Each structure stands twice: as C-alpha cells, then as structure tokens.
XYZ file of C-alpha atoms in Angstrom:
378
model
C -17.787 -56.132 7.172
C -20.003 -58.729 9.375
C -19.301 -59.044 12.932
C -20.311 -61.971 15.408
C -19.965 -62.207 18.533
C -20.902 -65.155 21.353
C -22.275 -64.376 24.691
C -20.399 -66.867 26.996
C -23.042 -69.164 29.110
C -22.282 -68.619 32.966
C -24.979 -70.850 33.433
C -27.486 -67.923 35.401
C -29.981 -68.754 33.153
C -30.023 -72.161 33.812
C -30.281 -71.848 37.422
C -33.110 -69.722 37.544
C -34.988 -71.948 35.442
C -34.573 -74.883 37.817
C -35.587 -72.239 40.471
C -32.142 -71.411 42.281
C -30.478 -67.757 42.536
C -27.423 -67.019 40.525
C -24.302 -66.415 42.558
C -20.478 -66.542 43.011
C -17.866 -68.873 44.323
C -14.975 -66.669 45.381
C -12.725 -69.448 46.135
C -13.162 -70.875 42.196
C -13.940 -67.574 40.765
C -17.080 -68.741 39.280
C -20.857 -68.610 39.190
C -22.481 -70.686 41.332
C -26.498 -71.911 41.814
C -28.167 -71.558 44.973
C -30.380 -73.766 45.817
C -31.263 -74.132 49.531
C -30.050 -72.929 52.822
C -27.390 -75.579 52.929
C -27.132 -76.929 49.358
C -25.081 -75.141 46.047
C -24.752 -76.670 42.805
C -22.122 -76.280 40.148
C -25.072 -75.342 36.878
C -28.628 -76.375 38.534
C -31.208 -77.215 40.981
C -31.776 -80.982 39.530
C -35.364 -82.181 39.901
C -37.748 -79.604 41.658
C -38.657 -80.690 45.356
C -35.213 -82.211 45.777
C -33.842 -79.852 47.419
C -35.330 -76.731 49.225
C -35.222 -72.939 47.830
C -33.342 -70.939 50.098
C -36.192 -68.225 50.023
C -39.143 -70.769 50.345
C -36.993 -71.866 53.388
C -36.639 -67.910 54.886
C -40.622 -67.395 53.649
C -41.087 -65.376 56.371
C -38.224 -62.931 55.522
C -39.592 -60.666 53.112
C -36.256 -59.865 51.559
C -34.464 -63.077 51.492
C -33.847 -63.025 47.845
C -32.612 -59.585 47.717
C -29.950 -60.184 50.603
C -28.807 -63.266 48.502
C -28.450 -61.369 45.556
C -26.727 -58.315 47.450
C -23.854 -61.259 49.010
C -23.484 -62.328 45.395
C -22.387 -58.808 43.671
C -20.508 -58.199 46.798
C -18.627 -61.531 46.309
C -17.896 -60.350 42.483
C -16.678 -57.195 44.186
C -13.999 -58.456 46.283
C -12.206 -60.433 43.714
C -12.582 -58.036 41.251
C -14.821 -59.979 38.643
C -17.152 -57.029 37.643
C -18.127 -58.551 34.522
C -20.268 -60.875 36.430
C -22.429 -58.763 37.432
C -24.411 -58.065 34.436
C -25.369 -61.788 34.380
C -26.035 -62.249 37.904
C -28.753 -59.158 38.038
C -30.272 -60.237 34.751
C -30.971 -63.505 36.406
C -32.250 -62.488 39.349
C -34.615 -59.743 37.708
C -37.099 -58.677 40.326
C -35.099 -59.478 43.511
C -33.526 -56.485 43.974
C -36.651 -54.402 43.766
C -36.754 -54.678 47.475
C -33.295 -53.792 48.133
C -30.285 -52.036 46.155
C -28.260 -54.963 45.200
C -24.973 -52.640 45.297
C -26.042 -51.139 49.443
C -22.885 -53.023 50.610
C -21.248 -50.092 49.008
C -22.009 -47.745 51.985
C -19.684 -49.743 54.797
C -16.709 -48.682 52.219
C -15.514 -44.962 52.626
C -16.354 -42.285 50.373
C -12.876 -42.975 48.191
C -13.074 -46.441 47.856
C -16.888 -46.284 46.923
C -15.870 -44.048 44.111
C -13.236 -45.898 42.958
C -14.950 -49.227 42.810
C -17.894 -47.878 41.152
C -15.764 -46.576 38.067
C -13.990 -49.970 38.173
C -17.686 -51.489 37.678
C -18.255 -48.429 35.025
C -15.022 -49.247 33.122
C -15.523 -53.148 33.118
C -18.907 -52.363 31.257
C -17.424 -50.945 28.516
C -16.076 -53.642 26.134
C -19.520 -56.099 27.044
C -21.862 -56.545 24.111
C -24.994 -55.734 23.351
C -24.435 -52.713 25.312
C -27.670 -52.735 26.875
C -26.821 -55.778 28.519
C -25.480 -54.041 31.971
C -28.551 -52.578 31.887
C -30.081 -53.223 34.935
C -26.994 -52.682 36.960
C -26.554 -49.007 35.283
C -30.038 -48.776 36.561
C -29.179 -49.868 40.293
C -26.152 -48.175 40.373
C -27.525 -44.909 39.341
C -30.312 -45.692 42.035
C -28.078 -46.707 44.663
C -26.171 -43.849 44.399
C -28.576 -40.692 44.442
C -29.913 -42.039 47.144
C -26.863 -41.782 49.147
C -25.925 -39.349 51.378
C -23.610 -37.589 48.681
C -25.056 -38.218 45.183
C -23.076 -35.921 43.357
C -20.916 -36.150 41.153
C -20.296 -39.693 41.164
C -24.142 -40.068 40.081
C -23.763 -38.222 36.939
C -20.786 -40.098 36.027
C -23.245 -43.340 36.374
C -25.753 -41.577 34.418
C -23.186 -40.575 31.353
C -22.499 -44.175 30.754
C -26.072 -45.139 30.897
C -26.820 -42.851 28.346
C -23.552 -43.281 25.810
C -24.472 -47.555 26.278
C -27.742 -46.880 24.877
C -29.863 -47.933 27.741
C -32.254 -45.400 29.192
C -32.475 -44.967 33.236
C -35.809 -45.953 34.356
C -38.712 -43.117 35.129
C -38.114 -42.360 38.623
C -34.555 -41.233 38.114
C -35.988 -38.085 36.730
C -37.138 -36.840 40.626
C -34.153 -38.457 42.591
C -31.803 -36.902 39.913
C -33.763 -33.192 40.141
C -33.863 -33.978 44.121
C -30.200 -34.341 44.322
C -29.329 -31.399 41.721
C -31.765 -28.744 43.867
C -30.393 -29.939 47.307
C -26.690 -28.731 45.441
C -27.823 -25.825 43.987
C -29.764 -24.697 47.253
C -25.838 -24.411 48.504
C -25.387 -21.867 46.421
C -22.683 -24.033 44.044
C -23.192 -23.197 40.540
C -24.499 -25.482 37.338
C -20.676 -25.557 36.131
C -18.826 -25.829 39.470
C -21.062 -29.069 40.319
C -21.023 -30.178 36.539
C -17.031 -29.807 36.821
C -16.784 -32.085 40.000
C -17.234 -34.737 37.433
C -13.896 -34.275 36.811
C -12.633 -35.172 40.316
C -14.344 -38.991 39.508
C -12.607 -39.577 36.095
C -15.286 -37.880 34.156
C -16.142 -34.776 32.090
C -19.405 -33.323 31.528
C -21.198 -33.365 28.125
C -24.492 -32.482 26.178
C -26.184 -35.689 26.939
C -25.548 -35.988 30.725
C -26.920 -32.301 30.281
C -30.153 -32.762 28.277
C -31.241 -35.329 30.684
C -30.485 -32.808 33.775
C -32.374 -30.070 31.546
C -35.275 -33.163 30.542
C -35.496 -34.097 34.331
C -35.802 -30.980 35.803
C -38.600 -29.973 33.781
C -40.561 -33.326 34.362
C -40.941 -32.062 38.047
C -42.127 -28.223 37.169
C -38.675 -26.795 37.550
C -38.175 -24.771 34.550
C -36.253 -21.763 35.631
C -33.501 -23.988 36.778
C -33.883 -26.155 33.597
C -33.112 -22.349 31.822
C -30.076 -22.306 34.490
C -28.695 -25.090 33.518
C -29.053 -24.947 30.078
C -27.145 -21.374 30.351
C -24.667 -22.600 32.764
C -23.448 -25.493 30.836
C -21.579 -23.892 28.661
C -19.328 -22.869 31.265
C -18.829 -26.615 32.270
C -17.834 -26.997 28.097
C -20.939 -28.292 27.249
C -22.385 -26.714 24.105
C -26.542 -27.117 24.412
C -27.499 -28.661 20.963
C -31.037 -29.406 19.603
C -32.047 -31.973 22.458
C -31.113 -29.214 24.673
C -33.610 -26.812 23.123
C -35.905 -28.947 21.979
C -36.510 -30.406 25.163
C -36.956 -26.763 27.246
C -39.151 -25.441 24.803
C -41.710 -27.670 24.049
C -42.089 -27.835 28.222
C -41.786 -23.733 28.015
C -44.943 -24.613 25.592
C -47.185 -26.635 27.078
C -46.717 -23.923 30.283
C -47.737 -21.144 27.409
C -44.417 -19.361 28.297
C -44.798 -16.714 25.234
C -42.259 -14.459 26.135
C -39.514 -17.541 27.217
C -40.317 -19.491 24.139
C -39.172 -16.002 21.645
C -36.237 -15.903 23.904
C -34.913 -19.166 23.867
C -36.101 -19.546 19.660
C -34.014 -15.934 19.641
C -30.711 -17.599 21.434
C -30.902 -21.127 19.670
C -31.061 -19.797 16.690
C -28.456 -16.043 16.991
C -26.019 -17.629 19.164
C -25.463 -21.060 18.280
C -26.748 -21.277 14.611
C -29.321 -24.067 15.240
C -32.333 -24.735 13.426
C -35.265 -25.607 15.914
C -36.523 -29.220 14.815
C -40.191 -29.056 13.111
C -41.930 -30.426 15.951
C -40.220 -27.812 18.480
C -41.511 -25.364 16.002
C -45.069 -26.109 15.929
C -45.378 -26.588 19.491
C -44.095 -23.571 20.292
C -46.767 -21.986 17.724
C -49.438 -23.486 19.180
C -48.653 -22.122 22.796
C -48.221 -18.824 21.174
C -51.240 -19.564 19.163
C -53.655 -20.580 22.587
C -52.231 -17.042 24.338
C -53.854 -15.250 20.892
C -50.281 -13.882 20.418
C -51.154 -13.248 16.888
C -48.707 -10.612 15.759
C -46.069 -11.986 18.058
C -46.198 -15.575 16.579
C -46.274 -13.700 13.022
C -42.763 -12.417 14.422
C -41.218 -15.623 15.249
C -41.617 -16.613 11.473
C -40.515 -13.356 9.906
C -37.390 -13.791 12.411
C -36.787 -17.216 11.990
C -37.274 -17.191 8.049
C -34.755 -14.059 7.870
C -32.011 -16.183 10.019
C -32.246 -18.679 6.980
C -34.049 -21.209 9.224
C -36.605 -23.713 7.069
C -39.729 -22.930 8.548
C -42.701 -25.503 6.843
C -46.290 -25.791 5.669
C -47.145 -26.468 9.095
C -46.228 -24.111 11.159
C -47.476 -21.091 8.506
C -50.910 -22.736 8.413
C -51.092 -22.864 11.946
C -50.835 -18.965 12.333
C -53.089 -18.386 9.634
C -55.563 -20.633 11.150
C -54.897 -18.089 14.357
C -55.624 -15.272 12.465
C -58.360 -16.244 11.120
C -60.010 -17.596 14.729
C -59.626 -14.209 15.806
C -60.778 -12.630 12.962
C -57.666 -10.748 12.364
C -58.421 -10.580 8.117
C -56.184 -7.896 7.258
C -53.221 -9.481 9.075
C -54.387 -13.052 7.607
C -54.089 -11.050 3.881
C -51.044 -10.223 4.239
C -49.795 -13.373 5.960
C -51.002 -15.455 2.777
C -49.317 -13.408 0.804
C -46.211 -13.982 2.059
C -46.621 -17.393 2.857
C -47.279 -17.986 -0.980
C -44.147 -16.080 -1.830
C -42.422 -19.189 0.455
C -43.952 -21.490 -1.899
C -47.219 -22.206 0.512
C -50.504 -22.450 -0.398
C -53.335 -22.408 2.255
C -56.415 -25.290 1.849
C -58.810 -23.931 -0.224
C -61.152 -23.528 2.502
C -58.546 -21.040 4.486
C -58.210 -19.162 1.273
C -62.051 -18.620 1.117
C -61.912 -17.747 4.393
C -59.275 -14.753 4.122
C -60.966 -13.004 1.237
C -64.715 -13.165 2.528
C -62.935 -11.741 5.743
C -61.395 -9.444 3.841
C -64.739 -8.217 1.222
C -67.425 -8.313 4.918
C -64.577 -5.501 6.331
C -64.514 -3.529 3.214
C -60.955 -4.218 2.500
C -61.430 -4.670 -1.240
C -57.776 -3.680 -2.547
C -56.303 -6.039 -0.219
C -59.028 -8.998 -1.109
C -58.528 -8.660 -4.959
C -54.626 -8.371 -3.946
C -54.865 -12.035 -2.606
C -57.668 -13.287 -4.795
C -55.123 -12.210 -8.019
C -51.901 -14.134 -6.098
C -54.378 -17.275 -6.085
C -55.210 -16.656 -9.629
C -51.322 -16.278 -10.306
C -50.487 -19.882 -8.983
C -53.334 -21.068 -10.808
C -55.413 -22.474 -7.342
C-alpha cells in the first residue's frame, strides 16, 4: 500500500524568504506576511528595500521579532486555527528564542490555559510528518514548566512529544527534574502526581516515565530515579527495558555494585525481562572497576540460571577481571564453564589461565582446563 500526502503551502516560507514574519489575519482566517510597521502583504515582501522590516524599524527593541511572533500564535488562538501554528513557528525559527511564543497563555486562568493547550495537543495529532509541530511541542513543553504550576499539564505536553516522534530539546531534562523535585519535596507521591495526568485528559505511561527516570539521572538524582521507577507501577505504568536500561547503566558509571545486582535481580525475577547486551556489559564493567570479582561471577551464574542470554562479551570481560587480579583458580573454573556455554576465551586469555594456574601449583585444575581446550580442538 503507498501513501502520499501534500503539505498545503500557507505561504510562511515564502515570506521569510523575502524577509517578512509569518502571521495571521483573524478577520480572513489566513496567514498573512509582515513586512513593516505599517505595511502587510497577502504572500510576500516584493522587492527588498521597498518596504521596511518591522524589526529593522524597532532595531533598538531587542525582542521585536519575538513579540510579533507571540501576537501571531495568539491570533491563531482566538479563532481557534491551531493548525497554524506549526507553520508559523517553523518560519520564524529563531525568534522565539528570546521569548516563549505561547507567554500570552499566563493572562488566561489556570482552566482555560489547560484546556487550550490540549486543544493545541489534539489539533497536532492528524498533521503529517509528525515531527512537523516540532518546535511548538518544544515551546509548549518550555512554556509550561516554567510556569508557576508545571505539573501535570507538562507531562501531558511531554507524552505527545514523545509518541510524535520528536525529542524535547536538552534543557528539558533540568526544568523537567526541577519541577518533579519541587512536587515531590511536598511530600506527594510518584503515582499521586503521575495520576494528576488524569485530571488534564491524560494517563501516564512507560515513555512519559523513562524520560522522568532518563532526566532525573542526567542531574545526579538517582535515588529518586529508583523512586520513580518503583512508584510507577502504582500509576499503571509497567517499567520495561528503557526503564532499566536507562537506571542502570547511570547506576554504572556511579560504580553502584550493590544497586546494579538489585535492580539486574528485580528486572529480571519480577518482570521477566532480559537486560539488553549493552546494559549488561556496562554493568560488568562497573562491577569489574570495584574488583567485585566473585560478585560479578554471581550476576552471570544468576542471570544464566533465569534463562537470560548472557554473550561472549560480557563472560570475557570477567575473565579478563580475574585474571587482572590474579584470581587463577577462580579464572579456571570460570573458563570452564564459560566453554560449557559454548565460549571460548582468545588464545592469549587461555594461556594466561593455565600459566596462572601451573606458577600457583594448581596442576589438577591446569590440566583440567588445558584437556577442555584440547576437547574443542583450540
């Protein structure tokens, strides 16, 4: 089945070529080009240095664009023409860095705000590509956690980023684990405020979730990452493999030994997930660096009994750490096992473990691996 679609030509791009500012003729309910202070035109600007740009006029007022773009999404606004909007940002990229494009939102109250903002939301839905409301997810999502109530209606924002594709930009990370803290610090629980995304329209879900858990963690805060990866199930959100994935591997680079087991243990007992191969070697290395030997030996007994796929990787790794400590007899009986998985080490490893093995005097165990070598015939 092919499917073709047309994206219709308000004529935005047009005008900013011929240097005007896209906006919005309430009375004709259509896009309209600014050019100067006292001059619009229906598509364009005509000839450059016919007519003055409005901002070139106002150069002394730093934010002249931005308070022309703000007038036009507030003009979409009133009459209800969301789909606009989309358009309108795209071609006025850059003027709105100054100022939120959608702070005309404050003068409304709280309930109105709300409900025009999942009006916007909703509007979004049927446009194609997707990641064409892109940057007015993005100053939505802004506008809103910096407001003086940012939850819940900012993770409602964030959901539909996320489902249309388009990923909020980096600094949404601290605003978002700003706004989240400043909740939690009222003693409200991860499901209560999760669950107030119900009084918007919305319900929670893994993916508004993961980013909470990925955000939180970006800023150092990894026991409430652990809170809410706990406390979402309470909200109905079941943590899946971007929710571990994403905890561990920052439980890893902090060499969390103990938090890593724990969270491997839960991932894997309680919800039957298999950690991806990545997740798995980072989390060996960290356990590797703390010299964890016998406890990173564990995780692969554990996670091999569970009926997890543990690779190549991940046993070579711990049999390189046995080996930098100069733990032979554990290493021989390691390689051992790790050839009954269908492993072999590099030869160099394997000459490694049974010169280890002869300089201690462990001669049983050294012929023991020397003859499973000679068995698989390397």
């Amino acid at each position: 089945m092919k499917l073709s679609f047309n994206v219709p030509d308000t004529g935005c791009e047009r005008c900013a070529k011929s240097g005007g500012t896209c906006g919005f003729d309430v009375e004709t309910e259509m896009t309209q080009c600014i050019c100067s202070i006292t001059s619009n035109s229906t598509r364009d600007c005509g000839v450059k240095g016919e007519t003055y740009d409005r901002c070139s006029y106002f150069k002394h007022y730093k934010h002249c664009e931005a308070r022309m773009l703000e007038e036009s999404i507030k003009a979409v606004v009133e009459v209800k023409r969301y789909e606009q909007i989309p358009d309108i940002l795209s071609s006025s990229e850059g003027s709105h860095h100054n100022r939120n494009p959608f702070s005309f939102l404050s003068t409304f109250p709280e309930n109105k705000r709300v409900q025009i903002v999942d009006e916007i939301l909703q509007s979004f839905t049927p446009i194609r590509p997707r990641s064409r409301p892109r940057i007015a997810y993005s100053s939505l999502l802004s506008y809103s956690l910096q407001s003086s109530n940012p939850l819940p209606l900012a993770l409602a924002i964030l959901q539909r980023t996320l489902r249309s594709g388009c990923l909020p930009v980096p600094q949404t990370h601290l605003l978002l684990s700003t706004a989240w803290l400043e909740r939690r610090s009222k003693s409200h629980s991860v499901s209560s405020i999760l669950l107030e995304m119900q009084d918007v329209g919305y319900t929670p879900d893994c993916g508004t979730c993961n980013y909470l858990i990925s955000s939180l963690c970006k800023v150092d805060q990894i026991d409430e990452a652990v809170n809410v990866l706990k406390g979402m199930v309470c909200a109905g959100c079941i943590p899946d493999l971007d929710s571990y994935g994403s905890l561990i591997e920052n439980l890893s680079e902090l060499r969390m030994t103990s938090a890593i087991i724990e969270t491997l243990n839960e991932m894997v007992v309680t919800y039957g997930l298999s950690p991806r191969k990545e997740t798995l070697v980072k989390a060996l290395a960290a356990i590797r660096a703390n010299k964890d030997i016998r406890r990173a030996i564990e995780v692969i007994e554990f996670l091999t009994n569970e009926g997890v796929h543990v690779g190549f990787e991940c046993y070579e790794l711990v049999l390189e750490s046995c080996l930098e400590n100069r733990q032979f007899i554990l290493a021989g009986k390691f390689v051992i096992e790790m050839t009954k998985r269908g492993f072999i080490p590099y030869i160099r490893a394997r000459q490694k473990v049974v010169e280890g093995l002869a300089n201690i005097g462990e001669w049983e165990l050294a012929n023991a691996v020397r003859q499973r070598f000679a068995e698989l015939k390397s």
